[in-house]
Amino acid sequence: MERRQFLRGTGAAIGGSLVAGCVGGGGSGGELESVTVDYAYYNPVSLVLREKGWVEEAFADTGTDVEWVLSLGSNQANEYAQSGEADVSSTAGIAALMARTNGVPITTPYIYSEPEWTALVTFQETGIESVEDLEGSRVAATRGTDPYFFLLQALDDAGLSEEDVEVVNLQHPEGQSALVRGDVDAWAGLDPHMAELELEHDGAELFFREPRYNTYGFLNFLDGFLADHPEDARRVLEAYERGRDWAIENPEETAGILADASEMSAPVAERVFTQRNDLSEPIPGEPHRELLSDLSPILEREGLVTDDADPAGNVDELIDSEFASEVV
């Protein structure tokens, strides 16, 4: 797909026209009728909260309805944010910056995980052993998500670019299936689907791993929600802190919740949560700013932001290190 077609067609993640809206029928500064929060298999704490009902409990004295929507990837979470369908959504850091740069009104006051959730995956029979071997290959990836940006960084390291491969734009589960069927040669994977392939399909290999190319799990709030309902936003963060603490103290139970929600096996869920997620640092700060500043040229080079955009200049607009400090 030609990049400008992608820019026009991706909608929320990088779209041109912004649908400005705020979920919650209470109006500006008024009583909040509903709050919509996403959950995602790549955000285990969100699954804990949904299972335990702790967001609902946080709003028990207000009469506010809590609604949940499933995000299958950062691109879909950004779509919810742009359309106003979700007040709180889960993305990777670079995907949040791309959205913010393109006019999606989100701010990140909380880090839900420092994961190693993506790698490049293939099967032994393809003969692919290194990133250099991808030249001329078909690679499945979900554009606008961390695995996609992981692929771009890996290609750059190898002296290649997106032009040297054929990126097949598929949502994460479909990318996994395409690799299994042999429709693509490699896949920019995402957990828990990646771990499932690694553990349960003979010959599957994570042939390129680089933890520092994973851009954290960003919990994003609509700007209007933060501005008009700061106390309600704090309730959500308090629930997240409760869920984070519980998950740290109960890793096996958290892995079980992940397994049940994603319909994956216990060993897969255990690998994802216990080996590839670090929940210890929930407040965004300088490491996150530095990482996104370093990666922002990729957004410009690959045509993923509008021509007059300044992604590096949007890093400070995106990251809020202060809002959650009273909660954490």
PDB file of N, CA, C and O in Angstrom, residues 230-296:
ATOM      1  N   PRO A 230     -11.273  16.001  36.143  1.00  0.00           N
ATOM      2  CA  PRO A 230     -10.004  15.540  36.724  1.00  0.00           C
ATOM      3  C   PRO A 230     -10.185  14.572  37.880  1.00  0.00           C
ATOM      4  O   PRO A 230      -9.389  13.637  38.030  1.00  0.00           O
ATOM      5  N   GLU A 231     -11.213  14.762  38.702  1.00  0.00           N
ATOM      6  CA  GLU A 231     -11.432  13.842  39.819  1.00  0.00           C
ATOM      7  C   GLU A 231     -11.837  12.464  39.316  1.00  0.00           C
ATOM      8  O   GLU A 231     -11.439  11.442  39.896  1.00  0.00           O
ATOM      9  N   ASP A 232     -12.609  12.419  38.238  1.00  0.00           N
ATOM     10  CA  ASP A 232     -12.998  11.126  37.676  1.00  0.00           C
ATOM     11  C   ASP A 232     -11.814  10.447  37.010  1.00  0.00           C
ATOM     12  O   ASP A 232     -11.663   9.220  37.085  1.00  0.00           O
ATOM     13  N   ALA A 233     -10.959  11.233  36.372  1.00  0.00           N
ATOM     14  CA  ALA A 233      -9.734  10.669  35.799  1.00  0.00           C
ATOM     15  C   ALA A 233      -8.862  10.087  36.907  1.00  0.00           C
ATOM     16  O   ALA A 233      -8.251   9.024  36.750  1.00  0.00           O
ATOM     17  N   ARG A 234      -8.829  10.778  38.049  1.00  0.00           N
ATOM     18  CA  ARG A 234      -8.048  10.276  39.187  1.00  0.00           C
ATOM     19  C   ARG A 234      -8.623   8.958  39.701  1.00  0.00           C
ATOM     20  O   ARG A 234      -7.875   8.066  40.127  1.00  0.00           O
ATOM     21  N   ARG A 235      -9.928   8.814  39.654  1.00  0.00           N
ATOM     22  CA  ARG A 235     -10.550   7.544  40.070  1.00  0.00           C
ATOM     23  C   ARG A 235     -10.055   6.395  39.187  1.00  0.00           C
ATOM     24  O   ARG A 235      -9.770   5.296  39.675  1.00  0.00           O
ATOM     25  N   VAL A 236      -9.959   6.664  37.889  1.00  0.00           N
ATOM     26  CA  VAL A 236      -9.463   5.627  36.976  1.00  0.00           C
ATOM     27  C   VAL A 236      -8.026   5.267  37.324  1.00  0.00           C
ATOM     28  O   VAL A 236      -7.657   4.082  37.382  1.00  0.00           O
ATOM     29  N   LEU A 237      -7.197   6.274  37.575  1.00  0.00           N
ATOM     30  CA  LEU A 237      -5.804   6.010  37.918  1.00  0.00           C
ATOM     31  C   LEU A 237      -5.677   5.272  39.250  1.00  0.00           C
ATOM     32  O   LEU A 237      -4.809   4.404  39.404  1.00  0.00           O
ATOM     33  N   GLU A 238      -6.521   5.615  40.201  1.00  0.00           N
ATOM     34  CA  GLU A 238      -6.497   4.894  41.481  1.00  0.00           C
ATOM     35  C   GLU A 238      -6.846   3.423  41.275  1.00  0.00           C
ATOM     36  O   GLU A 238      -6.245   2.533  41.898  1.00  0.00           O
ATOM     37  N   ALA A 239      -7.807   3.157  40.387  1.00  0.00           N
ATOM     38  CA  ALA A 239      -8.136   1.766  40.072  1.00  0.00           C
ATOM     39  C   ALA A 239      -6.949   1.079  39.404  1.00  0.00           C
ATOM     40  O   ALA A 239      -6.633  -0.087  39.708  1.00  0.00           O
ATOM     41  N   TYR A 240      -6.276   1.796  38.500  1.00  0.00           N
ATOM     42  CA  TYR A 240      -5.112   1.215  37.832  1.00  0.00           C
ATOM     43  C   TYR A 240      -3.998   0.897  38.828  1.00  0.00           C
ATOM     44  O   TYR A 240      -3.334  -0.145  38.734  1.00  0.00           O
ATOM     45  N   GLU A 241      -3.795   1.795  39.793  1.00  0.00           N
ATOM     46  CA  GLU A 241      -2.785   1.523  40.811  1.00  0.00           C
ATOM     47  C   GLU A 241      -3.155   0.293  41.641  1.00  0.00           C
ATOM     48  O   GLU A 241      -2.303  -0.529  41.975  1.00  0.00           O
ATOM     49  N   ARG A 242      -4.427   0.170  41.955  1.00  0.00           N
ATOM     50  CA  ARG A 242      -4.882  -1.010  42.700  1.00  0.00           C
ATOM     51  C   ARG A 242      -4.630  -2.273  41.879  1.00  0.00           C
ATOM     52  O   ARG A 242      -4.142  -3.286  42.406  1.00  0.00           O
ATOM     53  N   GLY A 243      -4.936  -2.201  40.605  1.00  0.00           N
ATOM     54  CA  GLY A 243      -4.713  -3.357  39.740  1.00  0.00           C
ATOM     55  C   GLY A 243      -3.246  -3.668  39.550  1.00  0.00           C
ATOM     56  O   GLY A 243      -2.842  -4.846  39.534  1.00  0.00           O
ATOM     57  N   ARG A 244      -2.425  -2.630  39.415  1.00  0.00           N
ATOM     58  CA  ARG A 244      -0.978  -2.842  39.243  1.00  0.00           C
ATOM     59  C   ARG A 244      -0.384  -3.499  40.483  1.00  0.00           C
ATOM     60  O   ARG A 244       0.382  -4.476  40.388  1.00  0.00           O
ATOM     61  N   ASP A 245      -0.726  -2.983  41.659  1.00  0.00           N
ATOM     62  CA  ASP A 245      -0.212  -3.565  42.899  1.00  0.00           C
ATOM     63  C   ASP A 245      -0.632  -5.026  43.034  1.00  0.00           C
ATOM     64  O   ASP A 245       0.169  -5.884  43.417  1.00  0.00           O
ATOM     65  N   TRP A 246      -1.901  -5.286  42.717  1.00  0.00           N
ATOM     66  CA  TRP A 246      -2.391  -6.658  42.845  1.00  0.00           C
ATOM     67  C   TRP A 246      -1.678  -7.585  41.869  1.00  0.00           C
ATOM     68  O   TRP A 246      -1.313  -8.722  42.216  1.00  0.00           O
ATOM     69  N   ALA A 247      -1.473  -7.105  40.633  1.00  0.00           N
ATOM     70  CA  ALA A 247      -0.817  -7.935  39.624  1.00  0.00           C
ATOM     71  C   ALA A 247       0.617  -8.258  40.027  1.00  0.00           C
ATOM     72  O   ALA A 247       1.091  -9.391  39.827  1.00  0.00           O
ATOM     73  N   ILE A 248       1.322  -7.276  40.593  1.00  0.00           N
ATOM     74  CA  ILE A 248       2.692  -7.518  41.033  1.00  0.00           C
ATOM     75  C   ILE A 248       2.726  -8.558  42.144  1.00  0.00           C
ATOM     76  O   ILE A 248       3.607  -9.434  42.186  1.00  0.00           O
ATOM     77  N   GLU A 249       1.768  -8.475  43.048  1.00  0.00           N
ATOM     78  CA  GLU A 249       1.729  -9.396  44.181  1.00  0.00           C
ATOM     79  C   GLU A 249       1.154 -10.763  43.817  1.00  0.00           C
ATOM     80  O   GLU A 249       1.380 -11.737  44.549  1.00  0.00           O
ATOM     81  N   ASN A 250       0.442 -10.852  42.725  1.00  0.00           N
ATOM     82  CA  ASN A 250      -0.237 -12.101  42.348  1.00  0.00           C
ATOM     83  C   ASN A 250       0.038 -12.435  40.884  1.00  0.00           C
ATOM     84  O   ASN A 250      -0.880 -12.448  40.048  1.00  0.00           O
ATOM     85  N   PRO A 251       1.299 -12.720  40.540  1.00  0.00           N
ATOM     86  CA  PRO A 251       1.628 -12.946  39.127  1.00  0.00           C
ATOM     87  C   PRO A 251       0.942 -14.166  38.522  1.00  0.00           C
ATOM     88  O   PRO A 251       0.524 -14.121  37.354  1.00  0.00           O
ATOM     89  N   GLU A 252       0.809 -15.236  39.296  1.00  0.00           N
ATOM     90  CA  GLU A 252       0.175 -16.434  38.738  1.00  0.00           C
ATOM     91  C   GLU A 252      -1.297 -16.191  38.460  1.00  0.00           C
ATOM     92  O   GLU A 252      -1.828 -16.600  37.413  1.00  0.00           O
ATOM     93  N   GLU A 253      -1.963 -15.514  39.387  1.00  0.00           N
ATOM     94  CA  GLU A 253      -3.379 -15.222  39.187  1.00  0.00           C
ATOM     95  C   GLU A 253      -3.581 -14.253  38.021  1.00  0.00           C
ATOM     96  O   GLU A 253      -4.536 -14.386  37.249  1.00  0.00           O
ATOM     97  N   THR A 254      -2.668 -13.293  37.880  1.00  0.00           N
ATOM     98  CA  THR A 254      -2.751 -12.366  36.758  1.00  0.00           C
ATOM     99  C   THR A 254      -2.569 -13.092  35.442  1.00  0.00           C
ATOM    100  O   THR A 254      -3.299 -12.844  34.472  1.00  0.00           O
ATOM    101  N   ALA A 255      -1.603 -14.005  35.394  1.00  0.00           N
ATOM    102  CA  ALA A 255      -1.421 -14.807  34.186  1.00  0.00           C
ATOM    103  C   ALA A 255      -2.665 -15.626  33.892  1.00  0.00           C
ATOM    104  O   ALA A 255      -3.050 -15.801  32.724  1.00  0.00           O
ATOM    105  N   GLY A 256      -3.335 -16.113  34.929  1.00  0.00           N
ATOM    106  CA  GLY A 256      -4.567 -16.861  34.724  1.00  0.00           C
ATOM    107  C   GLY A 256      -5.678 -16.005  34.141  1.00  0.00           C
ATOM    108  O   GLY A 256      -6.438 -16.454  33.274  1.00  0.00           O
ATOM    109  N   ILE A 257      -5.779 -14.762  34.597  1.00  0.00           N
ATOM    110  CA  ILE A 257      -6.776 -13.839  34.046  1.00  0.00           C
ATOM    111  C   ILE A 257      -6.468 -13.552  32.577  1.00  0.00           C
ATOM    112  O   ILE A 257      -7.373 -13.528  31.723  1.00  0.00           O
ATOM    113  N   LEU A 258      -5.192 -13.352  32.266  1.00  0.00           N
ATOM    114  CA  LEU A 258      -4.787 -13.139  30.882  1.00  0.00           C
ATOM    115  C   LEU A 258      -5.125 -14.350  30.024  1.00  0.00           C
ATOM    116  O   LEU A 258      -5.642 -14.208  28.905  1.00  0.00           O
ATOM    117  N   ALA A 259      -4.864 -15.546  30.544  1.00  0.00           N
ATOM    118  CA  ALA A 259      -5.163 -16.760  29.784  1.00  0.00           C
ATOM    119  C   ALA A 259      -6.656 -16.880  29.515  1.00  0.00           C
ATOM    120  O   ALA A 259      -7.079 -17.187  28.385  1.00  0.00           O
ATOM    121  N   ASP A 260      -7.474 -16.633  30.523  1.00  0.00           N
ATOM    122  CA  ASP A 260      -8.918 -16.746  30.344  1.00  0.00           C
ATOM    123  C   ASP A 260      -9.447 -15.713  29.359  1.00  0.00           C
ATOM    124  O   ASP A 260     -10.282 -16.026  28.496  1.00  0.00           O
ATOM    125  N   ALA A 261      -8.974 -14.487  29.476  1.00  0.00           N
ATOM    126  CA  ALA A 261      -9.490 -13.415  28.627  1.00  0.00           C
ATOM    127  C   ALA A 261      -9.089 -13.597  27.175  1.00  0.00           C
ATOM    128  O   ALA A 261      -9.884 -13.348  26.259  1.00  0.00           O
ATOM    129  N   SER A 262      -7.850 -14.026  26.955  1.00  0.00           N
ATOM    130  CA  SER A 262      -7.337 -14.138  25.596  1.00  0.00           C
ATOM    131  C   SER A 262      -7.556 -15.515  24.995  1.00  0.00           C
ATOM    132  O   SER A 262      -7.240 -15.726  23.815  1.00  0.00           O
ATOM    133  N   GLU A 263      -8.081 -16.441  25.806  1.00  0.00           N
ATOM    134  CA  GLU A 263      -8.314 -17.829  25.375  1.00  0.00           C
ATOM    135  C   GLU A 263      -7.010 -18.494  24.941  1.00  0.00           C
ATOM    136  O   GLU A 263      -6.974 -19.267  23.984  1.00  0.00           O
ATOM    137  N   MET A 264      -5.942 -18.183  25.658  1.00  0.00           N
ATOM    138  CA  MET A 264      -4.655 -18.810  25.406  1.00  0.00           C
ATOM    139  C   MET A 264      -4.281 -19.677  26.591  1.00  0.00           C
ATOM    140  O   MET A 264      -4.870 -19.582  27.663  1.00  0.00           O
ATOM    141  N   SER A 265      -3.292 -20.512  26.390  1.00  0.00           N
ATOM    142  CA  SER A 265      -2.945 -21.482  27.414  1.00  0.00           C
ATOM    143  C   SER A 265      -2.252 -20.809  28.590  1.00  0.00           C
ATOM    144  O   SER A 265      -1.700 -19.710  28.481  1.00  0.00           O
ATOM    145  N   ALA A 266      -2.262 -21.493  29.715  1.00  0.00           N
ATOM    146  CA  ALA A 266      -1.599 -20.981  30.908  1.00  0.00           C
ATOM    147  C   ALA A 266      -0.104 -20.748  30.688  1.00  0.00           C
ATOM    148  O   ALA A 266       0.428 -19.721  31.128  1.00  0.00           O
ATOM    149  N   PRO A 267       0.637 -21.666  30.027  1.00  0.00           N
ATOM    150  CA  PRO A 267       2.062 -21.405  29.804  1.00  0.00           C
ATOM    151  C   PRO A 267       2.313 -20.157  28.961  1.00  0.00           C
ATOM    152  O   PRO A 267       3.272 -19.416  29.208  1.00  0.00           O
ATOM    153  N   VAL A 268       1.455 -19.914  27.962  1.00  0.00           N
ATOM    154  CA  VAL A 268       1.602 -18.720  27.136  1.00  0.00           C
ATOM    155  C   VAL A 268       1.406 -17.471  27.989  1.00  0.00           C
ATOM    156  O   VAL A 268       2.206 -16.540  27.962  1.00  0.00           O
ATOM    157  N   ALA A 269       0.322 -17.443  28.749  1.00  0.00           N
ATOM    158  CA  ALA A 269       0.019 -16.279  29.581  1.00  0.00           C
ATOM    159  C   ALA A 269       1.109 -16.058  30.626  1.00  0.00           C
ATOM    160  O   ALA A 269       1.486 -14.910  30.913  1.00  0.00           O
ATOM    161  N   GLU A 270       1.633 -17.134  31.188  1.00  0.00           N
ATOM    162  CA  GLU A 270       2.679 -17.002  32.196  1.00  0.00           C
ATOM    163  C   GLU A 270       3.945 -16.400  31.589  1.00  0.00           C
ATOM    164  O   GLU A 270       4.578 -15.530  32.192  1.00  0.00           O
ATOM    165  N   ARG A 271       4.293 -16.837  30.375  1.00  0.00           N
ATOM    166  CA  ARG A 271       5.486 -16.268  29.732  1.00  0.00           C
ATOM    167  C   ARG A 271       5.292 -14.782  29.460  1.00  0.00           C
ATOM    168  O   ARG A 271       6.188 -13.969  29.715  1.00  0.00           O
ATOM    169  N   VAL A 272       4.119 -14.428  28.951  1.00  0.00           N
ATOM    170  CA  VAL A 272       3.855 -13.027  28.630  1.00  0.00           C
ATOM    171  C   VAL A 272       3.955 -12.159  29.872  1.00  0.00           C
ATOM    172  O   VAL A 272       4.639 -11.125  29.869  1.00  0.00           O
ATOM    173  N   PHE A 273       3.285 -12.559  30.941  1.00  0.00           N
ATOM    174  CA  PHE A 273       3.214 -11.674  32.101  1.00  0.00           C
ATOM    175  C   PHE A 273       4.463 -11.739  32.961  1.00  0.00           C
ATOM    176  O   PHE A 273       4.975 -10.697  33.385  1.00  0.00           O
ATOM    177  N   THR A 274       4.972 -12.925  33.247  1.00  0.00           N
ATOM    178  CA  THR A 274       6.075 -13.029  34.200  1.00  0.00           C
ATOM    179  C   THR A 274       7.432 -12.753  33.574  1.00  0.00           C
ATOM    180  O   THR A 274       8.356 -12.331  34.261  1.00  0.00           O
ATOM    181  N   GLN A 275       7.586 -12.972  32.255  1.00  0.00           N
ATOM    182  CA  GLN A 275       8.888 -12.805  31.618  1.00  0.00           C
ATOM    183  C   GLN A 275       9.000 -11.550  30.763  1.00  0.00           C
ATOM    184  O   GLN A 275      10.107 -11.087  30.478  1.00  0.00           O
ATOM    185  N   ARG A 276       7.875 -10.983  30.333  1.00  0.00           N
ATOM    186  CA  ARG A 276       7.950  -9.911  29.338  1.00  0.00           C
ATOM    187  C   ARG A 276       7.192  -8.651  29.744  1.00  0.00           C
ATOM    188  O   ARG A 276       6.916  -7.812  28.885  1.00  0.00           O
ATOM    189  N   ASN A 277       6.842  -8.519  31.003  1.00  0.00           N
ATOM    190  CA  ASN A 277       6.185  -7.307  31.473  1.00  0.00           C
ATOM    191  C   ASN A 277       6.815  -6.840  32.770  1.00  0.00           C
ATOM    192  O   ASN A 277       6.996  -7.630  33.701  1.00  0.00           O
ATOM    193  N   ASP A 278       7.124  -5.567  32.850  1.00  0.00           N
ATOM    194  CA  ASP A 278       7.654  -4.937  34.053  1.00  0.00           C
ATOM    195  C   ASP A 278       6.680  -3.824  34.434  1.00  0.00           C
ATOM    196  O   ASP A 278       6.493  -2.862  33.683  1.00  0.00           O
ATOM    197  N   LEU A 279       6.058  -3.958  35.596  1.00  0.00           N
ATOM    198  CA  LEU A 279       5.056  -2.988  36.040  1.00  0.00           C
ATOM    199  C   LEU A 279       5.598  -2.018  37.086  1.00  0.00           C
ATOM    200  O   LEU A 279       4.821  -1.316  37.731  1.00  0.00           O
ATOM    201  N   SER A 280       6.897  -1.924  37.218  1.00  0.00           N
ATOM    202  CA  SER A 280       7.466  -1.242  38.381  1.00  0.00           C
ATOM    203  C   SER A 280       7.478   0.277  38.283  1.00  0.00           C
ATOM    204  O   SER A 280       7.600   0.959  39.302  1.00  0.00           O
ATOM    205  N   GLU A 281       7.363   0.859  37.079  1.00  0.00           N
ATOM    206  CA  GLU A 281       7.511   2.313  36.932  1.00  0.00           C
ATOM    207  C   GLU A 281       6.306   2.881  36.194  1.00  0.00           C
ATOM    208  O   GLU A 281       6.329   3.029  34.969  1.00  0.00           O
ATOM    209  N   PRO A 282       5.245   3.269  36.916  1.00  0.00           N
ATOM    210  CA  PRO A 282       4.032   3.725  36.234  1.00  0.00           C
ATOM    211  C   PRO A 282       4.005   5.197  35.845  1.00  0.00           C
ATOM    212  O   PRO A 282       3.126   5.608  35.073  1.00  0.00           O
ATOM    213  N   ILE A 283       4.926   6.007  36.368  1.00  0.00           N
ATOM    214  CA  ILE A 283       4.906   7.437  36.068  1.00  0.00           C
ATOM    215  C   ILE A 283       5.797   7.722  34.856  1.00  0.00           C
ATOM    216  O   ILE A 283       6.981   7.375  34.857  1.00  0.00           O
ATOM    217  N   PRO A 284       5.257   8.348  33.814  1.00  0.00           N
ATOM    218  CA  PRO A 284       6.107   8.683  32.666  1.00  0.00           C
ATOM    219  C   PRO A 284       7.092   9.782  33.025  1.00  0.00           C
ATOM    220  O   PRO A 284       6.803  10.642  33.868  1.00  0.00           O
ATOM    221  N   GLY A 285       8.257   9.729  32.385  1.00  0.00           N
ATOM    222  CA  GLY A 285       9.282  10.720  32.713  1.00  0.00           C
ATOM    223  C   GLY A 285      10.310  10.848  31.614  1.00  0.00           C
ATOM    224  O   GLY A 285      10.037  10.595  30.438  1.00  0.00           O
ATOM    225  N   GLU A 286      11.522  11.207  32.005  1.00  0.00           N
ATOM    226  CA  GLU A 286      12.562  11.513  31.031  1.00  0.00           C
ATOM    227  C   GLU A 286      12.912  10.329  30.127  1.00  0.00           C
ATOM    228  O   GLU A 286      13.143  10.531  28.930  1.00  0.00           O
ATOM    229  N   PRO A 287      13.002   9.088  30.644  1.00  0.00           N
ATOM    230  CA  PRO A 287      13.314   7.985  29.718  1.00  0.00           C
ATOM    231  C   PRO A 287      12.297   7.859  28.591  1.00  0.00           C
ATOM    232  O   PRO A 287      12.668   7.550  27.450  1.00  0.00           O
ATOM    233  N   HIS A 288      11.044   8.121  28.890  1.00  0.00           N
ATOM    234  CA  HIS A 288      10.004   8.025  27.870  1.00  0.00           C
ATOM    235  C   HIS A 288      10.102   9.189  26.892  1.00  0.00           C
ATOM    236  O   HIS A 288       9.940   9.006  25.674  1.00  0.00           O
ATOM    237  N   ARG A 289      10.377  10.374  27.413  1.00  0.00           N
ATOM    238  CA  ARG A 289      10.560  11.532  26.535  1.00  0.00           C
ATOM    239  C   ARG A 289      11.756  11.336  25.602  1.00  0.00           C
ATOM    240  O   ARG A 289      11.686  11.632  24.400  1.00  0.00           O
ATOM    241  N   GLU A 290      12.857  10.852  26.167  1.00  0.00           N
ATOM    242  CA  GLU A 290      14.059  10.663  25.354  1.00  0.00           C
ATOM    243  C   GLU A 290      13.835   9.619  24.270  1.00  0.00           C
ATOM    244  O   GLU A 290      14.245   9.809  23.113  1.00  0.00           O
ATOM    245  N   LEU A 291      13.173   8.528  24.619  1.00  0.00           N
ATOM    246  CA  LEU A 291      12.919   7.472  23.642  1.00  0.00           C
ATOM    247  C   LEU A 291      12.069   7.997  22.498  1.00  0.00           C
ATOM    248  O   LEU A 291      12.388   7.796  21.317  1.00  0.00           O
ATOM    249  N   LEU A 292      10.968   8.677  22.818  1.00  0.00           N
ATOM    250  CA  LEU A 292      10.086   9.173  21.766  1.00  0.00           C
ATOM    251  C   LEU A 292      10.767  10.256  20.937  1.00  0.00           C
ATOM    252  O   LEU A 292      10.558  10.330  19.718  1.00  0.00           O
ATOM    253  N   SER A 293      11.572  11.095  21.569  1.00  0.00           N
ATOM    254  CA  SER A 293      12.303  12.111  20.816  1.00  0.00           C
ATOM    255  C   SER A 293      13.270  11.468  19.828  1.00  0.00           C
ATOM    256  O   SER A 293      13.413  11.929  18.682  1.00  0.00           O
ATOM    257  N   ASP A 294      13.915  10.396  20.259  1.00  0.00           N
ATOM    258  CA  ASP A 294      14.842   9.688  19.378  1.00  0.00           C
ATOM    259  C   ASP A 294      14.121   9.029  18.204  1.00  0.00           C
ATOM    260  O   ASP A 294      14.680   8.927  17.102  1.00  0.00           O
ATOM    261  N   LEU A 295      12.883   8.564  18.445  1.00  0.00           N
ATOM    262  CA  LEU A 295      12.148   7.839  17.407  1.00  0.00           C
ATOM    263  C   LEU A 295      11.322   8.746  16.511  1.00  0.00           C
ATOM    264  O   LEU A 295      10.871   8.314  15.444  1.00  0.00           O
ATOM    265  N   SER A 296      11.125   9.990  16.921  1.00  0.00           N
ATOM    266  CA  SER A 296      10.230  10.860  16.159  1.00  0.00           C
ATOM    267  C   SER A 296      10.640  11.038  14.695  1.00  0.00           C
ATOM    268  O   SER A 296       9.757  11.176  13.833  1.00  0.00           O
TER     269      SER A 296
END
